[in-house]
Amino acid sequence: MLGAGRMGLEHARTLLGIGEAQVVAVADPVTQAAHRAASLLRAEKVYAEPEAAIADSAVEAVVIATPTDTHARLIEMASLAGKAVFCEKPVAQDLAETRQVMALVEERGVPFQIGFQRRYDPPYAQAKAAIEAGEIGEVEQFIAVMRDPAPPTLDYLQVSGGIFLDQSIHDIDCARFLVGEVEEVLAWGAVRVDPAIGEIGDVDTTNLSLRFANGALGVIQNSRRAVYGYDVRTEVFGSRGKLVMDATPKTPLWRYANGISADHYHFFMDRFKEAYRLELEAFFRFLATGQRPTPGTQDALESLRIALAATKSLKEKRPVRLEEVV
Amino acid sequence: MLGAGRMGLEHARTLLGIGEAQVVAVADPVTQAAHRAASLLRAEKVYAEPEAAIADSAVEAVVIATPTDTHARLIEMASLAGKAVFCEKPVAQDLAETRQVMALVEERGVPFQIGFQRRYDPPYAQAKAAIEAGEIGEVEQFIAVMRDPAPPTLDYLQVSGGIFLDQSIHDIDCARFLVGEVEEVLAWGAVRVDPAIGEIGDVDTTNLSLRFANGALGVIQNSRRAVYGYDVRTEVFGSRGKLVMDATPKTPLWRYANGISADHYHFFMDRFKEAYRLELEAFFRFLATGQRPTPGTQDALESLRIALAATKSLKEKRPVRLEEVV
Amino acid sequence: MLGAGRMGLEHARTLLGIGEAQVVAVADPVTQAAHRAASLLRAEKVYAEPEAAIADSAVEAVVIATPTDTHARLIEMASLAGKAVFCEKPVAQDLAETRQVMALVEERGVPFQIGFQRRYDPPYAQAKAAIEAGEIGEVEQFIAVMRDPAPPTLDYLQVSGGIFLDQSIHDIDCARFLVGEVEEVLAWGAVRVDPAIGEIGDVDTTNLSLRFANGALGVIQNSRRAVYGYDVRTEVFGSRGKLVMDATPKTPLWRYANGISADHYHFFMDRFKEAYRLELEAFFRFLATGQRPTPGTQDALESLRIALAATKSLKEKRPVRLEEVV
Amino acid sequence: MLGAGRMGLEHARTLLGIGEAQVVAVADPVTQAAHRAASLLRAEKVYAEPEAAIADSAVEAVVIATPTDTHARLIEMASLAGKAVFCEKPVAQDLAETRQVMALVEERGVPFQIGFQRRYDPPYAQAKAAIEAGEIGEVEQFIAVMRDPAPPTLDYLQVSGGIFLDQSIHDIDCARFLVGEVEEVLAWGAVRVDPAIGEIGDVDTTNLSLRFANGALGVIQNSRRAVYGYDVRTEVFGSRGKLVMDATPKTPLWRYANGISADHYHFFMDRFKEAYRLELEAFFRFLATGQRPTPGTQDALESLRIALAATKSLKEKRPVRLEEVV
């Protein structure tokens, strides 16, 4: 367990319930956080440095939930040490570096899974199965909306790589997962939520058009702020039907007074709690059965490529074909 | 009542229930259809030629539901004769002709209303009121989806002006109604439903990006075929909330057997029945009170301009600013 | 058209759109109301007395929307004159009188339809068809809830026959329509809305248990007040599935701000508008085709019997079997 | 942890995530099950006999998930040993025995919580809070429906105490939780699902009318079989609004093909998973803070009393007042 921050703790709680997983060590430079997680996890060892944990011979697999800029290095170290890796997205913000790290992972043959948890969210997983079973025929249109309740801090945004790499990438992975490879993108962006976001060169409101290799057309709309909570809706339309994933309301309590009302999800932890559990369960099941984990290296690479193409399109104010991003 | 075809008959039934309206004459070259409508409407006179009906001094207002290519000429005649006009969309497929006819209408000062019925559909009308009341703050994003159950005949499509002028224009008017003026469009299209549609130079699957003058971003997705019925969903997202108009299912009957299921709307007549009634009621109420009907000449003109810009963008594979279309 | 009050006007508007129906005469002692309806309906004759309209030889069928206590007498007159009858519920509040009038109708062989409009409401009609097609297998449980937005005036309540005859009877007819004959009832009532309702010997909150002849169990819950609007929900549960008719919200506009919210139906006119149209259309179609109208004499009689049994059960604080009410 | 069967394992998994709880010992006569749970829970001790676990001085609190007929005895033992008790419902099927055990618990002053998990289900807990805050005014009507996907085995049913004690008791507790004390019941039952259930003197389809001390009226409808899955719906109606708890569908995936469809919950574990977690968390939080756990002894006793009154009403075919059941 590398990293004992918010996401790390969430994973820690999940790990507790997974029979196949036994946590040997927790690593986090914040000693208190590391000890707290270790105690929760009944882990015997606590390290300040993730490198030490990776080197520990009792460790067979690492779950990386450290700051983003450490991911690439830790994946490399773990690969070289022959340890299986589960890593929160992204591997890196740079295509060349990501490609190099993913190549090393492939070369070393270590099991690798990237944390696109939505693939394990039951409605998304079922939609995928339905599409593969031909339930909606040929996919023709795709719409994904994701809006966060509030923007992250400017400090976070400044190193986030921009909204397409940081936020849209989940919808991008979802597009690849449900529809297939993307050939061309056209990104439009605006600063509507906070002028400070514009000042650091980013946007907070986007409209990303996708043209898929199979001929389908799609759009991803993101916003950094939705006052009513976390908003995630995905629609896949095909020649024989459509599938809609739209988790509203959160609680099955309906209030009738002046009209009808219900509640709403607050944020992604809230909405995708089960998905976070299921993806880790899947990772350890893959390890136990020797199957190749998914989403894997290719998924980490290709989603980043699309996000970079979107960023390029936004800057250059023109459609960008994927082959331009190498 | 000019035209006693499908739409004409629908309007005829509506007119019966409107106290302010008394149908004097019905005109349709198909004698049988004209007589049938006249009988239903208790109208005394039946004309083969709409021109004769317009000329009839007992006629104060005309409801035009004739074939599209006659609209411009009949509006002109009615304007010159000083008669109020309600006309199904479009006025014409050509911006110059539309501008000329609308200018004549303005010059003559005759009341004019264009049949964008969705503005009178209760949820859309209420959404408009909510937006104007500031309920969702500044509008930031717009998504409109409209999918027809099945494509029209190729004969129809060949003179329709293309999918943006024929189908998307309803969502375009809706975008202007709920968000405001559009500055720039980027249209992507594909032939996914029927290759024959591609052969006549049209597309059947579209993704139209909109940049509004107020900074909001939007997308309109249309398809000529949805196997499950008519699909209309509109979402307006703002700084203080969002509004969603999504009429599913049609009937409040839920079936529980192997899961839960419900029915769906079949087509626009089915879905917007009440809107068709309300728009005509509004027209005669405007006449009775002397108010200027809405949507009017400007709305007919501007929606066409956006549809033409979309057509241009599709052909030239690039974003098109509205000022390019003159 | 006998009676030009609120319900009469509603029917009048409906009649306008029915091709088979031509309104010859309107009768209402309130001259102004009668003339208004006649003008709307393009009816040539206006009578103050319904008897005169019934006697008019040009009249083939009468639509009775007069005050409740005149129904029995007018049905009798029309039957004796050989005119078809559509009558708002109830025929009378007394079983003996109702039986006598219905017998006369049968004897004279005049077509007769009672205004239980809900049978023509699309979801209810579809539920009936689904049940008859065996979609939910054997019916085992039934739940009907109907709550009015606000109680009627005390004047109205004093001659209404009590809540079971006045309000519950629609759910009772619905129970017979969807499940079958009732064998035994147990009624509980309370005064929760307005003590004045208790003072005139009525209740405003009820819980009516039904045991059906086919072994199914049911419950009808009614209230004279629901602050959020008209509340009608019906659930039929069977060995192979269940059907739920629940018309919320009214408008397909969803508002997301602090949670999600939507509107609600205001009252029965609002909710069952289409059913009122469809039942009259059916009546004239029955006349045109010579079919026996439904719901008919037996339905008028049996629903009253159940409502009277409920009233007796409430008073005598014990279950009452239907055969006790003769 | 007493009992390592299905429910025991579920609780075990929950206990893992609760910081305040540390599992010292697991007891189950099935050695394999006991060891499996102990291993999952990292518990050091394994006992075959629950008595031994209770006697263990390191044990401060016991979670009882053993067979129903052992509950009373184990609660007694734990009380005498001064251990806090969390016990699955019911304490016993007999009012006298339940009263005696609950009195001992009170006398010994040990913290006691009964497993009516629905009180901790978020929509139910929020409904309770809304009612207490006066959001719906005075409660006037209550409707609870619960239908199991399939009946348990006849062996289970024969010792279950009948449907009211075994199944309805959850809705009964819910009625008390949301509305208040019950004064009178009237139970109707039928055998519709399986004649064998009738042969052992039980029913499988029920309609239980409730009159509350505060004047409200209610109904509970249960069935032992719903082919579409687990069906739980609760509605509380008051003078200022209503609350509906209705968890359909399970997954936010909507399929549009021939109409719209969605999935449904399978059974109570599935539906109330979070409630099972929250009730145990609450128990250990109560212990940690010294608060009195809820639902407690009085709740165990009074729900049983109502279930027994329902059973008596069914047998004697008459309304039964609660004071008759002593």
GROMACS .gro file of C-alpha atoms in nm, chain A residues 44-182:
model
  139
   44GLU     CA    1   0.301  -0.529   1.024
   45LYS     CA    2   0.539  -0.290   0.855
   46VAL     CA    3   0.535   0.084   0.806
   47TYR     CA    4   0.771   0.264   0.571
   48ALA     CA    5   0.825   0.632   0.511
   49GLU     CA    6   0.952   0.568   0.160
   50PRO     CA    7   0.754   0.373  -0.099
   51GLU     CA    8   1.079   0.251  -0.245
   52ALA     CA    9   1.153   0.059   0.073
   53ALA     CA   10   0.812  -0.106   0.061
   54ILE     CA   11   0.863  -0.208  -0.299
   55ALA     CA   12   1.199  -0.357  -0.207
   56ASP     CA   13   1.047  -0.561   0.077
   57SER     CA   14   1.067  -0.924  -0.030
   58ALA     CA   15   0.739  -1.007   0.142
   59VAL     CA   16   0.556  -0.767  -0.091
   60GLU     CA   17   0.411  -0.930  -0.404
   61ALA     CA   18   0.195  -0.649  -0.533
   62VAL     CA   19   0.177  -0.273  -0.482
   63VAL     CA   20  -0.125  -0.047  -0.478
   64ILE     CA   21  -0.008   0.301  -0.575
   65ALA     CA   22  -0.209   0.590  -0.439
   66THR     CA   23   0.072   0.841  -0.405
   67PRO     CA   24   0.083   1.188  -0.565
   68THR     CA   25   0.051   1.179  -0.943
   69ASP     CA   26   0.404   1.289  -1.023
   70THR     CA   27   0.550   0.985  -0.844
   71HIS     CA   28   0.344   0.725  -1.035
   72ALA     CA   29   0.581   0.669  -1.327
   73ARG     CA   30   0.886   0.623  -1.110
   74LEU     CA   31   0.713   0.383  -0.867
   75ILE     CA   32   0.567   0.175  -1.151
   76GLU     CA   33   0.915   0.148  -1.296
   77MET     CA   34   1.067   0.041  -0.967
   78ALA     CA   35   0.794  -0.212  -0.903
   79SER     CA   36   0.828  -0.351  -1.255
   80LEU     CA   37   1.199  -0.390  -1.217
   81ALA     CA   38   1.139  -0.563  -0.884
   82GLY     CA   39   0.886  -0.793  -1.052
   83LYS     CA   40   0.592  -0.680  -0.839
   84ALA     CA   41   0.236  -0.659  -0.968
   85VAL     CA   42   0.107  -0.302  -0.986
   86PHE     CA   43  -0.228  -0.139  -0.933
   87CYS     CA   44  -0.193   0.234  -0.998
   88GLU     CA   45  -0.431   0.524  -0.975
   89LYS     CA   46  -0.453   0.718  -1.302
   90PRO     CA   47  -0.253   0.872  -1.463
   91VAL     CA   48   0.077   0.697  -1.520
   92ALA     CA   49   0.220   1.031  -1.630
   93GLN     CA   50   0.105   1.345  -1.811
   94ASP     CA   51   0.349   1.297  -2.090
   95LEU     CA   52   0.294   1.049  -2.373
   96ALA     CA   53   0.663   0.966  -2.418
   97GLU     CA   54   0.714   0.891  -2.051
   98THR     CA   55   0.392   0.693  -2.027
   99ARG     CA   56   0.487   0.491  -2.333
  100GLN     CA   57   0.829   0.417  -2.188
  101VAL     CA   58   0.694   0.306  -1.852
  102MET     CA   59   0.419   0.094  -2.008
  103ALA     CA   60   0.679  -0.066  -2.235
  104LEU     CA   61   0.889  -0.157  -1.934
  105VAL     CA   62   0.584  -0.309  -1.763
  106GLU     CA   63   0.513  -0.516  -2.075
  107GLU     CA   64   0.875  -0.620  -2.109
  108ARG     CA   65   0.897  -0.731  -1.748
  109GLY     CA   66   0.561  -0.903  -1.777
  110VAL     CA   67   0.434  -0.778  -1.443
  111PRO     CA   68   0.056  -0.763  -1.401
  112PHE     CA   69  -0.057  -0.401  -1.430
  113GLN     CA   70  -0.396  -0.239  -1.374
  114ILE     CA   71  -0.481   0.130  -1.405
  115GLY     CA   72  -0.749   0.281  -1.182
  116PHE     CA   73  -1.026   0.359  -1.427
  117GLN     CA   74  -1.276   0.240  -1.169
  118ARG     CA   75  -1.582   0.320  -1.377
  119ARG     CA   76  -1.527   0.006  -1.585
  120TYR     CA   77  -1.616  -0.187  -1.270
  121ASP     CA   78  -1.918   0.019  -1.176
  122PRO     CA   79  -2.209  -0.226  -1.216
  123PRO     CA   80  -2.416  -0.023  -1.465
  124TYR     CA   81  -2.113   0.048  -1.684
  125ALA     CA   82  -1.996  -0.313  -1.667
  126GLN     CA   83  -2.346  -0.431  -1.757
  127ALA     CA   84  -2.367  -0.180  -2.041
  128LYS     CA   85  -2.040  -0.313  -2.179
  129ALA     CA   86  -2.173  -0.668  -2.163
  130ALA     CA   87  -2.498  -0.563  -2.332
  131ILE     CA   88  -2.310  -0.388  -2.612
  132GLU     CA   89  -2.084  -0.687  -2.666
  133ALA     CA   90  -2.389  -0.912  -2.674
  134GLY     CA   91  -2.522  -0.697  -2.958
  135GLU     CA   92  -2.818  -0.574  -2.755
  136ILE     CA   93  -2.810  -0.227  -2.907
  137GLY     CA   94  -2.669  -0.326  -3.246
  138GLU     CA   95  -2.405  -0.101  -3.401
  139VAL     CA   96  -2.310   0.192  -3.181
  140GLU     CA   97  -2.391   0.522  -3.353
  141GLN     CA   98  -2.377   0.795  -3.088
  142PHE     CA   99  -2.220   0.847  -2.750
  143ILE     CA  100  -2.280   1.119  -2.492
  144ALA     CA  101  -2.097   1.151  -2.163
  145VAL     CA  102  -2.152   1.425  -1.908
  146MET     CA  103  -1.947   1.460  -1.594
  147ARG     CA  104  -1.958   1.760  -1.369
  148ASP     CA  105  -1.776   1.788  -1.040
  149PRO     CA  106  -1.948   1.960  -0.748
  150ALA     CA  107  -1.668   2.217  -0.715
  151PRO     CA  108  -1.329   2.283  -0.871
  152PRO     CA  109  -1.016   2.154  -0.696
  153THR     CA  110  -0.765   2.403  -0.556
  154LEU     CA  111  -0.562   2.614  -0.797
  155ASP     CA  112  -0.249   2.444  -0.663
  156TYR     CA  113  -0.390   2.112  -0.772
  157LEU     CA  114  -0.507   2.246  -1.107
  158GLN     CA  115  -0.168   2.394  -1.185
  159VAL     CA  116  -0.005   2.051  -1.189
  160SER     CA  117  -0.307   1.859  -1.314
  161GLY     CA  118  -0.218   1.875  -1.683
  162GLY     CA  119  -0.541   2.053  -1.769
  163ILE     CA  120  -0.906   1.952  -1.756
  164PHE     CA  121  -0.884   1.694  -2.037
  165LEU     CA  122  -0.604   1.499  -1.870
  166ASP     CA  123  -0.740   1.541  -1.522
  167GLN     CA  124  -1.118   1.519  -1.547
  168SER     CA  125  -1.228   1.426  -1.900
  169ILE     CA  126  -0.996   1.128  -1.906
  170HIS     CA  127  -1.250   0.920  -1.712
  171ASP     CA  128  -1.512   0.985  -1.979
  172ILE     CA  129  -1.250   0.925  -2.247
  173ASP     CA  130  -1.168   0.585  -2.104
  174CYS     CA  131  -1.540   0.520  -2.083
  175ALA     CA  132  -1.579   0.610  -2.451
  176ARG     CA  133  -1.304   0.366  -2.549
  177PHE     CA  134  -1.448   0.101  -2.317
  178LEU     CA  135  -1.804   0.124  -2.450
  179VAL     CA  136  -1.760   0.236  -2.812
  180GLY     CA  137  -1.402   0.172  -2.926
  181GLU     CA  138  -1.100   0.360  -3.054
  182VAL     CA  139  -1.117   0.732  -3.133
   0.00000   0.00000   0.00000
